[in-house]
Every structure is written in C-alpha cells, then in structure tokens.
Amino acid sequence: GDSVTQMEGPVTLSEEAFLTINCTYTATGYPSLFWYVQYPGEGLQLLLKATKADDKGSNKGFEATYRKETTSFHLEKGSVQVSDSAVYFCALSLSQGGSEKLVFGKGMKLTVNP
Amino acid sequence: GAVVSQHPSRVICKSGTSVKIECRSLDFQATTMFWYRQFPKKSLMLMATSNEGSKATYEQGVEKDKFLINHASLTLSTLTVTSAHPEDSSFYICSANQGLAQFFGPGTRLTVL
C-alpha cells in the first residue's frame, strides 16, 4: 500500500546548523507530496508541497524537491533557528472523491538550541 | 489562513463512558472533514472521512460503532468514542478541507482510566 518513511529523530541542532530530514515514499500513481510542521501546542500546518516530479516546494527557508527516480522528498534548511523547533511530518496525498486523503510519516521532532 | 478548532483539548474519563470531541471550521465551510488518531512515536492514522449530510467513510480496521462520527453542518463534525477503554487513550486530530487544502485542528488528548 501507499506509505511514507521518514527520519524519526529526535534531533537536536545548534542555531544556524544545516538541517536535512529524509523522506521516501511508496505509492501507486503520482501522488502530491507535502511537509507539515507542528509547533508546540498547535495543530499541523502545511510547510510546503510539490505536486509533480522535479517540482521544488519552498517556504520559510525550507526546501524540498520531488524526486520521482528516488521516490524521495527530503526537507532541507541551510540555517535553522530556535523558532524552527517543532515536529515535522512528511506526507503524500491520494485523491479520493475530490478530497485529498493524506498518508503521513511518523514525524520527526527537531529541537534547535541557541 | 483557515482555522480549525477542537474541543475539548484534553479529556479524562472512566472506562465504559462515552466521550464526544468537536471539530469546527471557524472561518470557512467544509463539506469534508477527516479524523486522525496519533499514537506516541507513530504517524497520524486516518480513522474516517466525514462528509456533511451523509455517512462517514471509515478506514479498514476502524470500528464504526465505537467511533461515531456526525457531520451535521458545514462547520461542525463530532467524534464520539463510545464505551471508552484504556486502549482508546490517544491523541485525536481532525482536519477540514477547503478546496484541496487540509487545515488541522490542535488535537484532543483522551485519557481513559
């Protein structure tokens, strides 16, 4: 079935460090790919997305490129900040009757220290 | 952006009782809402898709008689955990569709004693 595998962490980094969170997927057809972020005490928020191969999603300094050949959607940021401390979820979507059904990875908790 | 609320944020109940969790889209109408369950160190697992004015669609392995879903209006869906047991303790999260985008509530922590 369709699934998402991502780094689980937890990961602790110092401010201004480089961040990579690996994400690979298994899917029938051509899913859209997403990164969601959950800040402490808040709901999940869409961070970025890509809907087709070679698309690059970007937001708040984060980037991820849809790689069909490696079925990957790794998240990167060149210089993390304390405010980036959160849980990050990779996800893919499957169309279901006009709605997008999401399949999530397990999430990775990131802590950034000053 | 669109806002989704959940109530309550935390609930503790005795085994055998029923608990209702509300999910509201505050500034938009949602014909479709989703209910997820999140175990510790596990991903969000889709439980069911809630459609306004019709029966919910449950994922395989989810007991529809135990997890009752009612989507009575375009801004409200409720999840009732009936005859709750300790194994039902979990974090329940809803989301609401606006077009093809999903907006998530902050979640409800259920603890069954």
Short mmCIF file of C-alpha atoms in Angstrom, two decimals:
data_model
loop_
_atom_site.label_atom_id
_atom_site.label_comp_id
_atom_site.label_asym_id
_atom_site.label_seq_id
_atom_site.Cartn_x
_atom_site.Cartn_y
_atom_site.Cartn_z
CA GLY A 1 0.00 0.00 0.00
CA ASP A 2 0.91 3.66 -0.05
CA SER A 3 3.31 4.71 2.67
CA VAL A 4 5.79 7.32 3.80
CA THR A 5 9.07 6.64 5.59
CA GLN A 6 10.95 9.46 7.24
CA MET A 7 13.71 10.04 9.75
CA GLU A 8 12.22 9.76 13.22
CA GLY A 9 14.68 11.56 15.43
CA PRO A 10 14.52 13.26 17.80
CA VAL A 11 17.19 15.59 16.51
CA THR A 12 18.87 18.43 18.36
CA LEU A 13 20.81 21.08 16.47
CA SER A 14 22.52 24.32 17.28
CA GLU A 15 21.21 27.55 15.79
CA GLU A 16 22.46 28.18 12.23
CA ALA A 17 23.18 24.49 11.63
CA PHE A 18 22.18 22.78 8.37
CA LEU A 19 19.10 20.58 8.50
CA THR A 20 18.15 17.60 6.36
CA ILE A 21 15.18 15.36 7.10
CA ASN A 22 14.96 12.37 4.78
CA CYS A 23 11.63 11.21 3.42
CA THR A 24 10.88 8.45 0.94
CA TYR A 25 7.54 7.19 -0.26
CA THR A 26 5.78 4.26 -1.84
CA ALA A 27 2.70 5.00 -3.89
CA THR A 28 0.64 3.83 -6.80
CA GLY A 29 0.25 6.52 -9.40
CA TYR A 30 1.65 10.01 -8.94
CA PRO A 31 0.93 11.47 -5.53
CA SER A 32 1.41 15.01 -4.35
CA LEU A 33 3.99 15.36 -1.59
CA PHE A 34 3.90 17.56 1.49
CA TRP A 35 5.82 18.63 4.55
CA TYR A 36 3.71 19.59 7.54
CA VAL A 37 5.02 21.19 10.73
CA GLN A 38 3.52 21.05 14.21
CA TYR A 39 4.75 23.70 16.63
CA PRO A 40 4.32 23.03 20.35
CA GLY A 41 0.68 23.29 21.36
CA GLU A 42 -0.57 23.93 17.84
CA GLY A 43 -2.16 21.97 15.01
CA LEU A 44 -0.36 20.75 11.93
CA GLN A 45 0.40 23.43 9.37
CA LEU A 46 1.35 22.98 5.76
CA LEU A 47 5.01 23.95 5.33
CA LEU A 48 5.46 23.24 1.63
CA LYS A 49 4.30 20.96 -1.13
CA ALA A 50 5.12 19.66 -4.61
CA THR A 51 2.62 18.18 -6.99
CA LYS A 52 4.76 16.65 -9.72
CA ALA A 53 8.22 15.29 -10.40
CA ASP A 54 11.11 17.79 -10.18
CA ASP A 55 8.89 20.40 -8.53
CA LYS A 56 10.57 22.23 -5.65
CA GLY A 57 8.48 23.41 -2.74
CA SER A 58 9.86 26.18 -0.56
CA ASN A 59 8.74 28.23 2.43
CA LYS A 60 10.37 29.96 5.41
CA GLY A 61 13.83 28.96 4.15
CA PHE A 62 12.89 25.29 3.88
CA GLU A 63 13.08 23.45 0.55
CA ALA A 64 12.19 20.01 -0.77
CA THR A 65 12.35 18.61 -4.29
CA TYR A 66 10.04 15.89 -5.62
CA ARG A 67 12.41 13.18 -6.90
CA LYS A 68 10.48 10.53 -8.75
CA GLU A 69 13.57 8.48 -9.62
CA THR A 70 14.46 8.02 -5.96
CA THR A 71 10.86 8.36 -4.64
CA SER A 72 12.11 10.96 -2.20
CA PHE A 73 11.13 14.38 -0.87
CA HIS A 74 13.90 15.34 1.54
CA LEU A 75 13.46 18.55 3.56
CA GLU A 76 16.41 20.95 3.88
CA LYS A 77 17.18 24.26 5.50
CA GLY A 78 20.55 25.92 5.34
CA SER A 79 20.45 27.66 8.72
CA VAL A 80 17.94 26.67 11.37
CA GLN A 81 16.61 28.98 14.06
CA VAL A 82 15.30 28.33 17.55
CA SER A 83 11.81 29.08 16.23
CA ASP A 84 12.09 26.06 13.89
CA SER A 85 11.81 23.73 16.88
CA ALA A 86 8.80 21.57 16.05
CA VAL A 87 7.70 18.17 14.80
CA TYR A 88 7.97 17.70 11.03
CA PHE A 89 5.78 15.30 9.08
CA CYS A 90 6.28 14.14 5.52
CA ALA A 91 3.06 13.14 3.74
CA LEU A 92 1.64 12.14 0.42
CA SER A 93 -1.85 12.67 -0.86
CA LEU A 94 -4.19 10.47 -2.78
CA SER A 95 -7.27 11.84 -4.44
CA GLN A 96 -10.44 10.36 -3.03
CA GLY A 97 -13.70 11.58 -4.46
CA GLY A 98 -12.38 15.09 -4.92
CA SER A 99 -10.80 15.26 -1.49
CA GLU A 100 -7.16 14.71 -0.72
CA LYS A 101 -6.55 11.76 1.60
CA LEU A 102 -3.23 12.19 3.37
CA VAL A 103 -0.79 9.43 4.35
CA PHE A 104 1.76 10.58 6.94
CA GLY A 105 5.21 9.55 8.02
CA LYS A 106 5.88 9.12 11.74
CA GLY A 107 7.13 12.63 12.28
CA MET A 108 10.46 13.92 13.50
CA LYS A 109 10.94 16.17 16.50
CA LEU A 110 13.52 18.89 15.97
CA THR A 111 14.94 20.97 18.79
CA VAL A 112 17.14 23.93 17.95
CA ASN A 113 19.27 25.33 20.76
CA PRO A 114 20.60 28.90 20.86
CA GLY B 1 -5.31 31.16 6.89
CA ALA B 2 -8.25 28.92 7.64
CA VAL B 3 -8.68 27.98 11.31
CA VAL B 4 -9.93 24.69 12.72
CA SER B 5 -10.69 24.30 16.41
CA GLN B 6 -11.22 21.23 18.56
CA HIS B 7 -12.96 20.90 21.88
CA PRO B 8 -12.02 19.76 24.40
CA SER B 9 -8.25 19.93 24.17
CA ARG B 10 -7.91 17.34 26.93
CA VAL B 11 -10.37 14.91 28.47
CA ILE B 12 -10.05 12.24 31.11
CA CYS B 13 -12.86 9.75 31.51
CA LYS B 14 -13.66 6.50 33.24
CA SER B 15 -13.69 3.23 31.37
CA GLY B 16 -17.12 2.47 29.91
CA THR B 17 -18.20 6.07 29.44
CA SER B 18 -18.61 7.90 26.14
CA VAL B 19 -16.72 10.99 25.09
CA LYS B 20 -17.62 13.50 22.38
CA ILE B 21 -14.98 15.56 20.57
CA GLU B 22 -15.97 18.52 18.43
CA CYS B 23 -14.18 19.81 15.36
CA ARG B 24 -15.15 23.21 13.96
CA SER B 25 -14.05 25.16 10.93
CA LEU B 26 -14.16 28.72 12.22
CA ASP B 27 -13.95 30.89 9.12
CA PHE B 28 -14.85 28.60 6.25
CA GLN B 29 -17.28 25.86 5.35
CA ALA B 30 -16.03 22.32 4.97
CA THR B 31 -18.00 19.63 3.20
CA THR B 32 -15.33 17.12 4.15
CA MET B 33 -13.53 16.66 7.46
CA PHE B 34 -11.08 13.96 8.45
CA TRP B 35 -10.46 12.31 11.82
CA TYR B 36 -6.99 11.02 12.68
CA ARG B 37 -5.54 9.18 15.62
CA GLN B 38 -1.94 9.61 16.70
CA PHE B 39 -0.14 7.15 18.95
CA PRO B 40 3.15 8.05 20.69
CA LYS B 41 6.02 7.97 18.19
CA LYS B 42 3.63 6.92 15.46
CA SER B 43 2.32 8.72 12.47
CA LEU B 44 -1.18 10.10 12.18
CA MET B 45 -3.53 7.31 11.19
CA LEU B 46 -6.64 8.27 9.26
CA MET B 47 -9.70 6.89 11.01
CA ALA B 48 -12.52 8.17 8.85
CA THR B 49 -13.66 10.74 6.34
CA SER B 50 -16.65 12.77 7.48
CA ASN B 51 -18.96 14.12 4.79
CA GLU B 52 -21.59 16.74 5.56
CA GLY B 53 -25.07 15.32 5.31
CA SER B 54 -24.02 11.72 4.69
CA LYS B 55 -22.46 8.80 6.46
CA ALA B 56 -18.79 8.81 7.29
CA THR B 57 -16.38 6.58 5.42
CA TYR B 58 -14.28 4.53 7.81
CA GLU B 59 -10.80 3.17 7.18
CA GLN B 60 -10.19 -0.54 7.36
CA GLY B 61 -9.93 -1.76 10.93
CA VAL B 62 -11.78 1.18 12.50
CA GLU B 63 -14.96 0.19 14.33
CA LYS B 64 -17.76 2.42 13.13
CA ASP B 65 -19.98 1.51 16.08
CA LYS B 66 -17.28 2.51 18.53
CA PHE B 67 -16.20 5.73 16.85
CA LEU B 68 -19.39 7.53 15.88
CA ILE B 69 -18.99 10.45 13.51
CA ASN B 70 -21.63 13.07 12.85
CA HIS B 71 -21.10 15.88 10.34
CA ALA B 72 -24.34 17.77 10.86
CA SER B 73 -23.31 21.11 9.40
CA LEU B 74 -20.70 22.61 7.12
CA THR B 75 -18.70 23.84 10.09
CA LEU B 76 -19.01 21.06 12.65
CA SER B 77 -18.08 17.40 12.84
CA THR B 78 -18.17 15.36 16.04
CA LEU B 79 -16.39 12.16 17.00
CA THR B 80 -17.93 10.16 19.85
CA VAL B 81 -15.84 7.42 21.41
CA THR B 82 -18.44 5.06 22.85
CA SER B 83 -17.81 2.80 25.83
CA ALA B 84 -14.24 4.01 26.03
CA HIS B 85 -11.49 1.71 27.30
CA PRO B 86 -7.87 2.43 28.25
CA GLU B 87 -6.68 1.25 24.83
CA ASP B 88 -8.67 4.13 23.29
CA SER B 89 -6.39 6.61 25.04
CA SER B 90 -4.72 8.60 22.31
CA PHE B 91 -4.39 11.95 20.58
CA TYR B 92 -7.26 12.61 18.18
CA ILE B 93 -6.83 15.19 15.44
CA CYS B 94 -9.33 16.50 12.93
CA SER B 95 -8.81 18.36 9.68
CA ALA B 96 -11.13 20.19 7.35
CA ASN B 97 -10.92 20.61 3.61
CA GLN B 98 -11.05 23.95 1.90
CA GLY B 99 -10.75 23.09 -1.77
CA LEU B 100 -7.86 20.65 -1.99
CA ALA B 101 -6.07 22.04 1.08
CA GLN B 102 -6.43 20.49 4.52
CA PHE B 103 -6.35 22.54 7.71
CA PHE B 104 -5.75 20.80 11.01
CA GLY B 105 -7.15 21.27 14.48
CA PRO B 106 -4.82 21.35 17.50
CA GLY B 107 -5.87 17.89 18.65
CA THR B 108 -7.63 16.36 21.68
CA ARG B 109 -5.78 14.25 24.23
CA LEU B 110 -8.07 11.48 25.50
CA THR B 111 -7.11 9.51 28.59
CA VAL B 112 -9.32 6.64 29.66
CA LEU B 113 -8.81 5.44 33.22
#
